[in-house]
CSV table of C-alpha atoms in Angstrom, one decimal:
chain,number,residue,atom,x,y,z
A,1,MET,CA,-37.8,-12.7,9.4
A,2,ARG,CA,-34.4,-13.4,10.8
A,3,HIS,CA,-31.6,-15.0,8.7
A,4,PHE,CA,-28.7,-17.1,9.8
A,5,LEU,CA,-25.6,-16.2,7.9
A,6,LYS,CA,-22.1,-17.6,7.3
A,7,THR,CA,-22.6,-21.1,8.7
A,8,LYS,CA,-23.6,-24.5,7.4
A,9,MET,CA,-27.4,-24.9,7.6
A,10,GLY,CA,-29.7,-27.9,7.4
A,11,LEU,CA,-30.2,-31.1,9.3
A,12,MET,CA,-27.0,-33.0,8.5
A,13,VAL,CA,-26.5,-36.6,9.6
A,14,LEU,CA,-23.0,-36.7,11.0
A,15,ALA,CA,-21.0,-39.7,10.2
A,16,SER,CA,-18.4,-41.1,12.7
A,17,LEU,CA,-16.9,-37.9,14.1
A,18,ALA,CA,-13.4,-38.5,15.4
A,19,LEU,CA,-13.3,-38.5,19.1
A,20,VAL,CA,-17.0,-37.9,19.4
A,21,VAL,CA,-19.8,-40.0,18.0
A,22,THR,CA,-21.4,-41.9,15.2
A,23,ALA,CA,-24.4,-39.7,14.8
A,24,CYS,CA,-27.8,-41.2,14.5
A,25,ASP,CA,-30.9,-41.3,16.6
A,26,SER,CA,-32.4,-44.0,18.7
A,27,THR,CA,-35.0,-42.4,20.8
A,28,ASP,CA,-38.2,-43.9,19.3
A,29,ASN,CA,-39.4,-45.1,22.7
A,30,VAL,CA,-38.7,-41.9,24.6
A,31,PRO,CA,-41.7,-39.6,25.3
A,32,ALA,CA,-41.4,-36.1,23.9
A,33,LEU,CA,-41.6,-34.8,27.4
A,34,ALA,CA,-40.6,-36.8,30.5
A,35,ILE,CA,-42.7,-35.6,33.4
A,36,ASN,CA,-42.0,-35.5,37.2
A,37,PRO,CA,-45.0,-37.2,38.9
A,38,ASP,CA,-45.0,-34.4,41.5
A,39,VAL,CA,-45.7,-31.8,38.7
A,40,ASN,CA,-48.9,-31.4,36.8
A,41,GLU,CA,-48.2,-33.0,33.5
A,42,ASP,CA,-50.3,-30.6,31.4
A,43,GLN,CA,-48.7,-27.5,33.0
A,44,VAL,CA,-45.2,-28.7,32.5
A,45,MET,CA,-45.8,-29.6,28.8
A,46,GLN,CA,-47.5,-26.3,28.3
A,47,LYS,CA,-44.3,-24.4,29.3
A,48,LEU,CA,-42.5,-25.7,26.2
A,49,ASP,CA,-45.5,-25.9,23.9
A,50,ASP,CA,-46.2,-22.2,24.5
A,51,VAL,CA,-42.8,-21.0,23.4
A,52,ASN,CA,-42.9,-19.5,19.9
A,53,VAL,CA,-39.7,-20.6,18.2
A,54,ALA,CA,-39.0,-18.0,15.5
A,55,ASP,CA,-36.1,-19.7,13.9
A,56,HIS,CA,-33.4,-22.3,14.6
A,57,MET,CA,-30.3,-23.8,13.0
A,58,ILE,CA,-27.7,-26.5,13.5
A,59,PHE,CA,-24.1,-25.5,13.8
A,60,ASN,CA,-21.8,-28.3,12.8
A,61,THR,CA,-18.8,-27.0,10.7
A,62,PRO,CA,-15.8,-25.4,12.5
A,63,VAL,CA,-14.4,-22.2,11.2
A,64,GLY,CA,-11.9,-22.9,8.5
A,65,SER,CA,-13.2,-26.4,7.8
A,66,SER,CA,-15.2,-27.6,4.9
A,67,ASP,CA,-16.6,-30.6,6.7
A,68,ALA,CA,-19.0,-31.0,9.6
A,69,GLY,CA,-17.4,-32.2,12.8
A,70,PRO,CA,-16.4,-31.3,16.4
A,71,ALA,CA,-14.4,-28.3,17.3
A,72,GLU,CA,-11.2,-29.6,18.8
A,73,PRO,CA,-9.2,-27.5,21.2
A,74,GLY,CA,-8.4,-24.1,19.6
A,75,MET,CA,-11.2,-24.5,17.0
A,76,SER,CA,-14.5,-22.6,16.9
A,77,TYR,CA,-18.1,-22.5,15.5
A,78,SER,CA,-19.2,-19.1,14.3
A,79,MET,CA,-22.9,-18.1,13.7
A,80,GLU,CA,-24.4,-14.8,12.5
A,81,PHE,CA,-28.1,-14.0,12.7
A,82,THR,CA,-30.6,-11.2,13.2
A,83,ILE,CA,-33.2,-11.0,15.9
A,84,ASN,CA,-36.0,-8.6,16.9
A,85,GLU,CA,-35.8,-6.6,20.1
A,86,ASP,CA,-38.1,-8.8,22.1
A,87,GLU,CA,-36.5,-12.1,21.1
A,88,ARG,CA,-34.0,-14.3,23.0
A,89,VAL,CA,-31.5,-16.9,22.0
A,90,THR,CA,-30.5,-20.3,23.4
A,91,LEU,CA,-28.2,-23.0,22.2
A,92,ALA,CA,-27.2,-26.5,23.2
A,93,SER,CA,-24.1,-28.6,22.5
A,94,MET,CA,-22.9,-31.9,24.0
A,95,VAL,CA,-20.0,-32.4,26.4
A,96,ALA,CA,-18.6,-35.3,24.5
A,97,GLN,CA,-16.8,-37.3,27.2
A,98,THR,CA,-20.0,-37.7,29.2
A,99,ASN,CA,-23.2,-39.8,29.2
A,100,ASP,CA,-25.7,-37.0,28.7
A,101,TRP,CA,-24.2,-33.6,29.7
A,102,PHE,CA,-24.6,-30.6,27.5
A,103,ILE,CA,-23.8,-26.9,27.5
A,104,ALA,CA,-26.6,-24.3,27.4
A,105,PRO,CA,-27.4,-20.9,28.9
A,106,ARG,CA,-27.6,-20.9,32.8
A,107,ALA,CA,-30.7,-18.8,32.9
A,108,ASN,CA,-34.0,-20.6,32.2
A,109,GLU,CA,-35.1,-17.6,30.0
A,110,GLY,CA,-32.0,-17.9,27.8
A,111,LEU,CA,-30.0,-14.9,26.5
A,112,ASP,CA,-31.1,-11.3,26.1
A,113,LEU,CA,-28.5,-10.3,23.5
A,114,ALA,CA,-29.5,-6.6,23.5
A,115,ALA,CA,-29.0,-6.3,27.3
A,116,LEU,CA,-25.8,-8.3,27.2
A,117,THR,CA,-24.2,-5.9,24.6
A,118,GLU,CA,-25.6,-2.7,26.0
A,119,GLY,CA,-22.6,-0.3,26.1
A,120,GLN,CA,-20.3,-3.0,24.9
A,121,PHE,CA,-20.6,-4.4,21.4
A,122,ASP,CA,-18.1,-7.2,21.8
A,123,LYS,CA,-18.3,-9.3,25.0
A,124,ASP,CA,-17.2,-12.6,26.5
A,125,ILE,CA,-20.4,-14.2,27.7
A,126,THR,CA,-19.0,-17.6,28.8
A,127,SER,CA,-20.3,-17.0,32.3
A,128,GLU,CA,-23.8,-16.9,30.9
A,129,PHE,CA,-23.5,-20.7,30.2
A,130,ALA,CA,-23.5,-23.8,32.4
A,131,VAL,CA,-23.0,-27.5,32.1
A,132,TRP,CA,-26.3,-29.4,32.3
A,133,ASP,CA,-27.2,-33.0,32.9
A,134,ALA,CA,-30.1,-34.0,30.6
A,135,GLY,CA,-31.3,-36.7,33.0
A,136,THR,CA,-31.6,-39.3,30.2
A,137,GLU,CA,-28.7,-41.7,30.9
A,138,GLU,CA,-27.0,-42.9,34.1
A,139,ASP,CA,-23.7,-41.1,34.7
A,140,GLU,CA,-20.3,-42.8,34.6
A,141,THR,CA,-16.9,-41.4,35.5
A,142,PHE,CA,-16.0,-38.5,33.2
A,143,GLY,CA,-14.0,-39.6,30.2
A,144,GLU,CA,-14.0,-43.3,31.2
A,145,GLY,CA,-17.5,-44.8,30.8
A,146,PRO,CA,-18.1,-47.5,28.2
A,147,ASN,CA,-21.5,-45.9,27.4
A,148,GLN,CA,-20.0,-42.4,26.7
A,149,ALA,CA,-19.9,-41.3,23.1
A,150,PRO,CA,-16.3,-41.9,22.2
A,151,ARG,CA,-16.3,-45.5,23.6
A,152,GLN,CA,-19.9,-46.8,23.2
A,153,PRO,CA,-20.4,-49.4,20.5
A,154,GLU,CA,-23.5,-47.6,19.2
A,155,PRO,CA,-25.7,-44.6,20.2
A,156,ASN,CA,-28.0,-44.8,23.2
A,157,THR,CA,-26.5,-47.8,24.9
A,158,GLY,CA,-26.4,-46.8,28.6
A,159,PRO,CA,-29.2,-47.4,31.2
A,160,ALA,CA,-31.7,-44.7,32.0
A,161,ASP,CA,-30.9,-42.2,34.7
A,162,ASP,CA,-32.8,-42.7,37.9
A,163,ASN,CA,-33.0,-38.9,38.1
A,164,ALA,CA,-34.8,-37.7,35.0
A,165,THR,CA,-34.7,-34.0,35.8
A,166,VAL,CA,-32.6,-31.6,33.7
A,167,ARG,CA,-30.2,-30.2,36.3
A,168,LEU,CA,-26.9,-28.3,36.7
A,169,VAL,CA,-23.7,-30.3,36.9
A,170,GLU,CA,-22.1,-29.5,40.2
A,171,GLY,CA,-18.4,-29.4,41.1
A,172,GLU,CA,-15.2,-28.8,39.1
A,173,LEU,CA,-16.5,-30.7,36.0
A,174,GLY,CA,-19.5,-28.4,35.9
A,175,GLN,CA,-17.3,-25.3,35.3
A,176,VAL,CA,-18.2,-24.4,31.8
A,177,GLU,CA,-15.0,-22.3,31.3
A,178,LYS,CA,-13.0,-25.6,31.4
A,179,TYR,CA,-14.6,-26.5,28.0
A,180,ILE,CA,-15.5,-23.4,26.0
A,181,GLN,CA,-15.2,-19.7,25.6
A,182,VAL,CA,-18.2,-17.8,24.1
A,183,GLN,CA,-17.9,-14.4,22.4
A,184,LEU,CA,-20.9,-12.3,21.5
A,185,THR,CA,-20.6,-9.4,19.1
A,186,ARG,CA,-23.4,-6.9,18.1
A,187,LEU,CA,-22.6,-6.1,14.4
A,188,ASP,CA,-25.1,-3.3,13.8
A,189,SER,CA,-28.1,-1.5,15.4
A,190,ASP,CA,-30.6,-3.6,13.4
A,191,GLY,CA,-30.3,-6.8,15.4
A,192,LEU,CA,-27.4,-8.5,13.6
A,193,TYR,CA,-25.2,-10.6,16.0
A,194,ARG,CA,-22.4,-13.0,15.9
A,195,ILE,CA,-21.7,-15.8,18.5
A,196,VAL,CA,-18.4,-17.6,18.4
A,197,ILE,CA,-18.1,-20.8,20.5
A,198,SER,CA,-14.5,-21.9,20.9
A,199,THR,CA,-13.1,-25.0,22.5
A,200,VAL,CA,-10.4,-23.8,25.0
A,201,ASP,CA,-6.9,-25.1,24.5
A,202,ASP,CA,-6.7,-27.4,27.5
A,203,SER,CA,-10.3,-28.6,27.3
A,204,GLN,CA,-10.9,-32.2,28.2
A,205,SER,CA,-13.8,-32.5,25.7
A,206,PRO,CA,-14.3,-30.9,22.2
A,207,VAL,CA,-17.3,-28.8,21.5
A,208,THR,CA,-19.7,-30.8,19.3
A,209,PRO,CA,-22.3,-29.8,16.7
A,210,GLY,CA,-25.3,-28.2,18.3
A,211,VAL,CA,-28.5,-26.2,17.9
A,212,ILE,CA,-29.2,-22.5,18.3
A,213,ALA,CA,-32.8,-21.2,18.6
A,214,ILE,CA,-34.4,-17.8,18.4
A,215,TYR,CA,-37.7,-17.4,20.3
A,216,SER,CA,-40.1,-15.1,22.1
A,217,GLY,CA,-40.8,-15.2,25.8
A,218,ASP,CA,-38.9,-16.1,29.0
A,219,GLN,CA,-38.8,-19.9,28.7
A,220,ASN,CA,-36.0,-21.8,27.1
A,221,PRO,CA,-37.7,-23.8,24.3
A,222,ILE,CA,-35.5,-26.9,24.8
A,223,PHE,CA,-36.0,-27.8,28.4
A,224,VAL,CA,-37.5,-26.6,31.7
A,225,ALA,CA,-34.7,-26.3,34.3
A,226,ASP,CA,-35.0,-28.6,37.4
A,227,SER,CA,-37.9,-30.6,35.9
A,228,GLU,CA,-38.2,-33.6,33.7
A,229,ALA,CA,-39.7,-31.5,30.8
A,230,LYS,CA,-37.5,-31.6,27.8
A,231,LEU,CA,-37.8,-31.9,24.0
A,232,GLN,CA,-37.3,-35.5,22.9
A,233,GLY,CA,-34.3,-34.6,20.7
A,234,LEU,CA,-32.3,-33.4,23.7
A,235,GLU,CA,-31.5,-37.0,24.5
A,236,ALA,CA,-29.8,-37.6,21.1
A,237,LEU,CA,-27.8,-34.4,21.4
A,238,ALA,CA,-26.7,-34.8,25.0
A,239,GLU,CA,-25.9,-38.6,24.7
A,240,ASP,CA,-24.7,-38.9,21.2
A,241,GLY,CA,-23.8,-35.5,19.8
A,242,ASN,CA,-26.6,-35.7,17.2
A,243,PRO,CA,-28.5,-32.3,16.9
A,244,ASP,CA,-30.8,-33.4,14.1
A,245,LYS,CA,-33.8,-34.6,16.1
A,246,LEU,CA,-33.6,-31.5,18.4
A,247,GLY,CA,-33.7,-29.3,15.3
A,248,GLU,CA,-36.8,-31.2,14.1
A,249,ASP,CA,-38.4,-30.7,17.5
A,250,LEU,CA,-37.8,-27.0,17.4
A,251,ALA,CA,-39.1,-26.7,13.9
A,252,ALA,CA,-42.3,-28.4,15.0
A,253,ASN,CA,-42.7,-25.7,17.7
A,254,SER,CA,-42.1,-22.8,15.3
A,255,ASN,CA,-44.9,-20.5,14.2
A,256,PRO,CA,-43.9,-19.5,10.6
A,257,VAL,CA,-46.8,-17.1,10.3
A,258,GLY,CA,-46.5,-15.6,13.8
A,259,ASP,CA,-46.1,-12.1,12.4
A,260,LEU,CA,-49.2,-12.5,10.4
A,261,GLU,CA,-51.5,-14.0,13.1
A,262,ALA,CA,-51.1,-10.7,15.0
A,263,VAL,CA,-52.8,-8.8,12.1
A,264,ASN,CA,-56.4,-7.9,12.8
A,265,ILE,CA,-58.4,-9.0,9.7
A,266,ILE,CA,-61.7,-7.1,9.4
A,267,ASP,CA,-63.1,-9.1,6.5
A,268,HIS,CA,-62.2,-11.0,3.4
A,269,LEU,CA,-63.9,-12.4,0.3
A,270,LEU,CA,-63.2,-14.4,-2.9
A,271,PHE,CA,-63.5,-12.7,-6.2
A,272,ASN,CA,-64.1,-15.4,-8.8
A,273,THR,CA,-67.1,-14.5,-11.0
A,274,PRO,CA,-66.6,-12.1,-13.9
A,275,VAL,CA,-68.9,-9.2,-14.3
A,276,GLY,CA,-71.9,-10.3,-16.4
A,277,ALA,CA,-71.2,-14.0,-15.9
A,278,ASN,CA,-73.2,-16.6,-14.0
A,279,GLU,CA,-70.3,-18.9,-13.2
A,280,ALA,CA,-66.9,-18.6,-11.5
A,281,GLY,CA,-63.9,-18.5,-13.8
A,282,PRO,CA,-60.8,-16.6,-15.0
A,283,LEU,CA,-61.0,-13.3,-16.9
A,284,ALA,CA,-60.4,-13.2,-20.6
A,285,PRO,CA,-59.0,-9.9,-22.0
A,286,GLY,CA,-61.5,-7.1,-21.4
A,287,MET,CA,-63.4,-8.9,-18.7
A,288,SER,CA,-63.5,-7.7,-15.0
A,289,TYR,CA,-64.0,-8.8,-11.4
A,290,SER,CA,-65.9,-6.3,-9.2
A,291,VAL,CA,-65.4,-6.2,-5.4
A,292,GLU,CA,-67.5,-3.9,-3.3
A,293,PHE,CA,-66.7,-3.4,0.4
A,294,LYS,CA,-66.9,-1.0,3.3
A,295,ALA,CA,-63.8,0.4,5.0
A,296,GLN,CA,-63.4,2.8,7.9
A,297,GLU,CA,-60.6,5.3,7.8
A,298,GLY,CA,-57.4,3.6,8.9
A,299,GLU,CA,-58.4,0.2,7.5
A,300,ARG,CA,-56.3,-1.1,4.6
A,301,LEU,CA,-56.9,-3.5,1.7
A,302,THR,CA,-54.7,-6.2,0.1
A,303,LEU,CA,-55.5,-8.6,-2.6
A,304,ALA,CA,-53.8,-11.5,-4.4
A,305,THR,CA,-54.5,-13.2,-7.7
A,306,MET,CA,-52.3,-15.7,-9.6
A,307,VAL,CA,-50.3,-14.9,-12.7
A,308,ALA,CA,-51.6,-18.0,-14.6
A,309,LYS,CA,-48.7,-18.7,-16.9
A,310,SER,CA,-46.2,-18.9,-14.2
A,311,ASN,CA,-45.1,-21.4,-11.6
A,312,ASP,CA,-45.9,-19.4,-8.5
A,313,TRP,CA,-46.2,-15.7,-9.3
A,314,PHE,CA,-49.1,-13.6,-8.1
A,315,ILE,CA,-50.2,-10.0,-8.2
A,316,ALA,CA,-50.5,-8.1,-4.9
A,317,PRO,CA,-49.8,-4.6,-3.5
A,318,LEU,CA,-46.1,-3.6,-3.7
A,319,ALA,CA,-46.2,-1.9,-0.3
A,320,ASN,CA,-45.9,-4.3,2.7
A,321,GLU,CA,-48.7,-2.3,4.5
A,322,GLY,CA,-51.2,-2.8,1.6
A,323,LEU,CA,-53.5,-0.1,0.2
A,324,ASP,CA,-54.8,2.9,2.1
A,325,VAL,CA,-58.1,3.1,0.2
A,326,TRP,CA,-59.1,6.5,1.8
A,327,ALA,CA,-55.8,8.1,0.9
A,328,LEU,CA,-55.8,6.7,-2.6
A,329,THR,CA,-59.3,8.3,-3.3
A,330,SER,CA,-58.7,11.6,-1.4
A,331,ASP,CA,-58.2,13.6,-4.6
A,332,GLU,CA,-60.3,11.7,-7.0
A,333,VAL,CA,-63.3,9.6,-6.4
A,334,THR,CA,-62.0,7.0,-8.9
A,335,ALA,CA,-58.3,6.3,-8.9
A,336,VAL,CA,-56.4,4.0,-11.2
A,337,ILE,CA,-54.2,2.0,-8.8
A,338,THR,CA,-52.5,-0.4,-11.1
A,339,GLU,CA,-49.1,1.1,-10.3
A,340,GLU,CA,-49.7,0.3,-6.6
A,341,LEU,CA,-49.4,-3.5,-7.5
A,342,THR,CA,-46.5,-5.7,-8.5
A,343,LEU,CA,-45.7,-9.2,-9.5
A,344,TRP,CA,-44.6,-11.4,-6.5
A,345,ASP,CA,-42.8,-14.8,-6.5
A,346,ALA,CA,-44.3,-16.9,-3.7
A,347,GLY,CA,-41.1,-18.9,-3.3
A,348,THR,CA,-43.0,-22.2,-3.3
A,349,GLU,CA,-42.1,-23.7,-6.7
A,350,GLU,CA,-39.1,-23.6,-9.0
A,351,ASP,CA,-39.5,-21.1,-11.8
A,352,GLN,CA,-39.6,-22.0,-15.5
A,353,ALA,CA,-39.7,-19.6,-18.4
A,354,PHE,CA,-42.9,-17.6,-18.4
A,355,GLY,CA,-45.6,-19.3,-20.3
A,356,GLN,CA,-43.5,-22.3,-21.3
A,357,GLY,CA,-43.1,-24.5,-18.3
A,358,ASP,CA,-44.7,-27.9,-18.1
A,359,ASN,CA,-45.4,-27.3,-14.3
A,360,GLN,CA,-47.3,-24.1,-14.9
A,361,ALA,CA,-51.1,-24.1,-14.4
A,362,PRO,CA,-52.2,-24.2,-18.1
A,363,ASN,CA,-49.7,-27.0,-18.9
A,364,GLN,CA,-49.3,-29.1,-15.8
A,365,PRO,CA,-51.2,-32.5,-15.6
A,366,GLU,CA,-52.5,-31.8,-12.1
A,367,ALA,CA,-52.1,-29.2,-9.3
A,368,ASN,CA,-48.8,-28.8,-7.4
A,369,THR,CA,-46.6,-30.8,-9.7
A,370,GLY,CA,-43.4,-28.8,-9.8
A,371,PRO,CA,-40.2,-29.1,-7.6
A,372,GLU,CA,-39.8,-26.7,-4.6
A,373,ASP,CA,-38.1,-23.4,-5.0
A,374,ASP,CA,-34.6,-23.2,-3.6
A,375,ASN,CA,-35.4,-19.7,-2.6
A,376,ALA,CA,-38.4,-19.7,-0.3
A,377,LEU,CA,-38.6,-15.9,0.2
A,378,VAL,CA,-41.7,-14.1,-1.0
A,379,ARG,CA,-40.1,-11.6,-3.3
A,380,VAL,CA,-40.7,-9.2,-6.1
A,381,VAL,CA,-40.3,-11.0,-9.5
A,382,ASP,CA,-37.0,-10.3,-11.1
A,383,SER,CA,-37.1,-11.9,-14.5
A,384,GLU,CA,-36.4,-10.6,-18.0
A,385,ASP,CA,-39.3,-12.5,-19.5
A,386,ALA,CA,-41.8,-11.3,-16.9
A,387,PRO,CA,-44.6,-9.0,-18.0
A,388,SER,CA,-45.4,-5.9,-16.0
A,389,VAL,CA,-48.6,-5.7,-14.0
A,390,ALA,CA,-49.9,-3.1,-16.5
A,391,ASP,CA,-49.4,-5.6,-19.2
A,392,ILE,CA,-51.8,-8.0,-17.4
A,393,VAL,CA,-54.4,-5.9,-15.6
A,394,ASP,CA,-56.0,-2.5,-15.1
A,395,VAL,CA,-57.2,-1.9,-11.5
A,396,GLU,CA,-59.5,0.9,-10.5
A,397,LEU,CA,-60.7,1.9,-7.0
A,398,THR,CA,-63.8,4.0,-6.5
A,399,ARG,CA,-65.1,5.6,-3.3
A,400,ILE,CA,-68.9,5.3,-3.8
A,401,ASP,CA,-69.9,7.4,-0.8
A,402,ASP,CA,-68.6,9.2,2.3
A,403,GLN,CA,-69.6,6.3,4.5
A,404,GLY,CA,-66.8,4.2,3.3
A,405,THR,CA,-68.3,2.2,0.5
A,406,PHE,CA,-65.7,1.3,-2.1
A,407,GLU,CA,-65.6,-0.7,-5.4
A,408,LEU,CA,-62.5,-2.4,-6.7
A,409,ILE,CA,-62.6,-3.3,-10.4
A,410,ILE,CA,-59.9,-5.7,-11.8
A,411,THR,CA,-59.9,-5.9,-15.6
A,412,THR,CA,-57.7,-8.1,-17.8
A,413,ALA,CA,-55.8,-5.9,-20.2
A,414,GLN,CA,-56.8,-6.3,-23.9
A,415,ASN,CA,-53.4,-7.7,-24.9
A,416,SER,CA,-52.6,-9.5,-21.7
A,417,PRO,CA,-50.3,-12.5,-22.1
A,418,THR,CA,-52.1,-14.4,-19.3
A,419,PRO,CA,-55.7,-14.5,-18.0
A,420,VAL,CA,-56.5,-13.1,-14.5
A,421,THR,CA,-57.6,-15.8,-12.2
A,422,PRO,CA,-59.9,-15.8,-9.1
A,423,GLY,CA,-58.3,-14.3,-6.0
A,424,VAL,CA,-58.8,-13.0,-2.5
A,425,ALA,CA,-59.4,-9.4,-1.2
A,426,VAL,CA,-58.7,-8.7,2.5
A,427,LEU,CA,-59.5,-5.7,4.7
A,428,PHE,CA,-57.3,-5.3,7.7
A,429,GLU,CA,-56.0,-3.0,10.4
A,430,GLY,CA,-52.3,-2.1,10.9
A,431,THR,CA,-49.3,-1.9,8.5
A,432,GLN,CA,-48.6,-5.5,7.8
A,433,ASN,CA,-50.0,-7.4,4.8
A,434,PRO,CA,-51.8,-10.4,6.4
A,435,LEU,CA,-50.9,-12.7,3.6
A,436,PHE,CA,-47.1,-12.6,3.6
A,437,VAL,CA,-44.1,-10.6,4.8
A,438,LYS,CA,-42.1,-9.3,1.9
A,439,ASP,CA,-38.5,-10.7,1.5
A,440,THR,CA,-39.1,-13.4,4.1
A,441,GLU,CA,-40.3,-17.0,4.1
A,442,ILE,CA,-43.3,-15.9,6.2
A,443,LYS,CA,-46.5,-16.6,4.2
A,444,ARG,CA,-49.9,-18.1,4.6
A,445,LYS,CA,-50.0,-21.8,3.7
A,446,GLY,CA,-52.9,-21.1,1.3
A,447,LEU,CA,-50.8,-18.7,-0.7
A,448,GLU,CA,-49.1,-21.7,-2.4
A,449,ALA,CA,-52.4,-23.0,-3.9
A,450,LEU,CA,-53.4,-19.5,-5.1
A,451,ALA,CA,-50.0,-18.7,-6.6
A,452,GLU,CA,-49.3,-22.1,-8.2
A,453,ASP,CA,-52.8,-23.3,-9.2
A,454,GLY,CA,-55.1,-20.3,-9.1
A,455,ASN,CA,-57.1,-21.8,-6.3
A,456,PRO,CA,-57.9,-19.1,-3.7
A,457,GLN,CA,-60.1,-21.2,-1.4
A,458,PRO,CA,-57.4,-22.6,1.0
A,459,LEU,CA,-56.1,-19.0,1.5
A,460,ALA,CA,-59.6,-17.8,2.2
A,461,ASP,CA,-60.2,-20.6,4.6
A,462,GLU,CA,-57.1,-19.6,6.6
A,463,LEU,CA,-58.4,-16.1,6.9
């Protein structure tokens, strides 16, 4: 998971920015993608739909300022973020004294930051950018038009452009260095970068709040160059300096479980019926769930079960790669593997004191009643009142035969402060737990129902 650092985040409605805009959106009647009749509509739409947006953010607060607003001459926006080796970056920011011009990378595939900083950790990359015409509003004379942001009575007032293609602005006004200077710095060898966008001292237009996106592939996720294909929110950004709608569009194109979808899941099952019982239900102290499965060498196991007297805690393997069942039983046919597990916080609901919260499963009036967690990372529980895994369960793994038949037995400890609830066991290939990525916000949607309400069915249905 990549993280944006040291910048204001969130979709902020910008109110009456001096010299720029009154930010709001008025694009309800604009199609998400405007299509050239000479181009196959489905093919053009697919170019943007196929882009996997890993993350995005809005930049809106100049360095040294506590308020959102434009970067006047001599001012800058600074953004720090991490990316994977195969990911690219794009951004978009309005040219304020125009009808619908914006600044974005010149190349349709965006910016390959690793290549740009090869052999040079700190580099001026202004030449990688260009001034673009969004093709959404008829152009007027630069800095003079009554429908340009600083002078228009309200957003989105000008007539539609007869040429709806997203195209480069030609001539002197299309020289990006007249408006901005962009500095790229690689901060470490693990994919941490900083981009600083500065308005040059003699710029005829301030840099306005914009959007930056991280994505995979070789197609800018915001628009297709020299075509009419563009995300709907580009109009509000290019015409009015409002990046909020474009941020929403990028979020809609994101795949928050992309790293999980690549995991090859061999099999999965629910465990919900205690040994000796005829009906599904939780485990009282001393009772067990038994899960029998077959695994080839190299295949791994993970599991998840709710900590009932919590808001969204669950038990799962500590290692991100899950459990190597063959290695764990290489010395002994039966191995106690309780220490291989830990308590996780799903990052979906605000925590209350263990066993005392009115939004915890035994006490809440209905499922999913608590407020969202401010920290959405799936993380190891760090709470003084949290029990240990050994306080709650004993877990044994037995290799029944040499053909790869195994039995997992989950038993509620005699003095457990909470019952063990039904859960999911998953057999998979690779080194990535298919349910979540530790210390990130990447998680299966169904993990929320399991961790908050003890309901493993939505998670099983996802698998």
